XYZ file of C-alpha atoms in Angstrom:
157
model
C -67.169 -35.460 -92.472
C -69.127 -37.897 -90.415
C -67.671 -40.486 -88.047
C -68.867 -43.978 -88.291
C -70.572 -44.973 -84.968
C -68.335 -48.035 -84.731
C -65.176 -45.891 -84.984
C -66.566 -43.480 -82.407
C -67.302 -46.358 -80.016
C -63.787 -47.789 -80.543
C -62.215 -44.384 -79.840
C -64.248 -43.933 -76.642
C -63.622 -47.493 -75.463
C -59.921 -47.202 -76.288
C -59.638 -43.925 -74.394
C -61.455 -45.353 -71.356
C -59.337 -48.523 -71.473
C -56.086 -46.542 -71.721
C -57.181 -44.304 -68.842
C -58.144 -47.270 -66.694
C -54.894 -49.082 -67.474
C -52.789 -46.036 -66.634
C -54.769 -45.532 -63.393
C -54.168 -49.155 -62.378
C -50.451 -48.939 -63.198
C -50.120 -45.633 -61.322
C -51.956 -47.053 -58.313
C -49.768 -50.169 -58.241
C -46.577 -48.124 -58.499
C -47.732 -45.773 -55.768
C -48.668 -48.682 -53.526
C -45.355 -50.423 -54.135
C -43.366 -47.244 -53.417
C -45.408 -46.570 -50.266
C -44.849 -50.118 -49.047
C -41.119 -49.871 -49.733
C -40.909 -46.571 -47.884
C -42.897 -47.977 -44.948
C -40.641 -51.016 -44.733
C -37.548 -48.836 -44.918
C -38.806 -46.537 -42.188
C -39.778 -49.439 -39.909
C -36.368 -51.042 -40.450
C -34.676 -47.761 -39.562
C -36.824 -47.479 -36.408
C -35.897 -51.014 -35.394
C -32.204 -50.236 -35.891
C -32.529 -47.030 -33.882
C -34.281 -48.931 -31.065
C -31.593 -51.614 -31.120
C -28.732 -49.135 -30.911
C -30.573 -47.244 -28.182
C -30.927 -50.424 -26.101
C -27.244 -51.271 -26.591
C -26.060 -47.795 -25.636
C -28.374 -47.853 -22.617
C -26.952 -51.211 -21.494
C -23.349 -50.067 -21.932
C -24.083 -46.812 -20.141
C -25.619 -48.712 -17.198
C -22.595 -51.014 -17.064
C -20.282 -47.999 -17.064
C -22.240 -46.531 -14.136
C -21.969 -49.739 -12.117
C -18.245 -50.013 -12.735
C -17.625 -46.364 -11.851
C -19.658 -46.713 -8.659
C -17.758 -49.874 -7.717
C -14.457 -48.078 -8.415
C -15.538 -45.173 -6.200
C -16.610 -47.594 -3.476
C -13.232 -49.354 -3.552
C -11.477 -45.990 -3.534
C -13.175 -45.174 -0.231
C -16.006 -42.974 -1.456
C -19.282 -44.056 0.124
C -21.652 -45.419 -2.485
C -25.391 -45.025 -2.794
C -25.906 -48.736 -2.073
C -24.096 -51.742 -0.654
C -21.334 -53.371 -2.662
C -23.243 -56.652 -2.888
C -26.225 -54.846 -4.398
C -23.927 -53.135 -6.899
C -22.413 -56.477 -7.851
C -25.905 -57.856 -8.492
C -26.709 -54.826 -10.651
C -23.376 -55.258 -12.431
C -24.261 -58.889 -13.188
C -27.732 -57.867 -14.385
C -26.090 -55.194 -16.554
C -23.878 -57.808 -18.205
C -26.887 -60.047 -18.764
C -28.860 -57.126 -20.205
C -25.996 -56.281 -22.547
C -25.741 -59.889 -23.718
C -29.536 -60.087 -24.139
C -29.693 -56.826 -26.099
C -26.804 -57.917 -28.304
C -28.413 -61.283 -29.043
C -31.897 -59.848 -29.506
C -30.798 -57.150 -31.930
C -28.053 -59.069 -33.747
C -30.097 -59.333 -36.947
C -30.758 -55.565 -37.029
C -27.434 -53.979 -36.095
C -24.402 -53.681 -38.331
C -21.861 -56.510 -38.161
C -19.240 -54.052 -36.898
C -21.489 -53.334 -33.895
C -21.983 -57.033 -33.209
C -18.214 -57.557 -33.414
C -17.635 -54.665 -31.018
C -20.158 -56.083 -28.545
C -18.426 -59.467 -28.704
C -15.122 -57.691 -28.051
C -16.554 -55.866 -25.011
C -18.118 -59.054 -23.650
C -14.829 -60.906 -24.124
C -12.899 -58.118 -22.406
C -15.296 -58.186 -19.456
C -15.085 -61.972 -19.226
C -11.284 -61.846 -19.408
C -10.984 -58.999 -16.905
C -13.397 -60.351 -14.312
C -13.793 -64.057 -14.827
C -17.509 -63.534 -14.338
C -17.583 -61.213 -11.318
C -16.270 -57.752 -10.511
C -12.928 -57.515 -8.728
C -11.376 -54.249 -7.520
C -8.189 -54.841 -9.511
C -10.079 -55.536 -12.744
C -12.398 -52.522 -12.573
C -10.103 -50.140 -14.517
C -9.803 -52.644 -17.389
C -13.576 -53.115 -17.362
C -14.185 -49.385 -17.366
C -11.813 -48.939 -20.318
C -13.426 -51.801 -22.273
C -16.929 -50.463 -21.641
C -15.965 -46.880 -22.499
C -14.257 -47.945 -25.725
C -17.252 -50.107 -26.635
C -19.664 -47.258 -25.910
C -17.731 -44.856 -28.125
C -17.447 -47.392 -30.954
C -21.136 -48.411 -30.790
C -22.154 -44.752 -30.970
C -19.902 -44.220 -34.010
C -21.225 -47.335 -35.753
C -24.823 -46.393 -34.957
C -24.348 -42.880 -36.329
C -22.905 -44.316 -39.529
C -25.504 -47.087 -39.826
C -28.511 -44.837 -39.207
C -27.679 -42.322 -41.931
């Protein structure tokens, strides 16, 4: 049996066309999956960076409050009280900046918790550290730090 040259050409062209089409489809799918994975990984990295900045800010605030508490309890501090108050104020500003900067990345529960901590600090201190308000500040910061860590662990899974 002999194949007609036209049929042979159609078979070859059809095979090449099917191979080319499947290669294009496979390449597009691979590219789309790679792009999706890249976007997902970058988003996760941004979330991790955001939570890291928030935990760092809360941890710094906790350190300032503890040092101020020690200073008011009579333990000599590593620096003057006025310098600590400036650092405390910068810590609050850093926390507010980190919360605002990362609000679109972090979970809404984390944003709510940061608002709660900021409100507790505002209520406890009326904008500046006082010896009698330091325990309430320390408790608010510690609770916020624990909750942010829990939310971050859940959100970054």
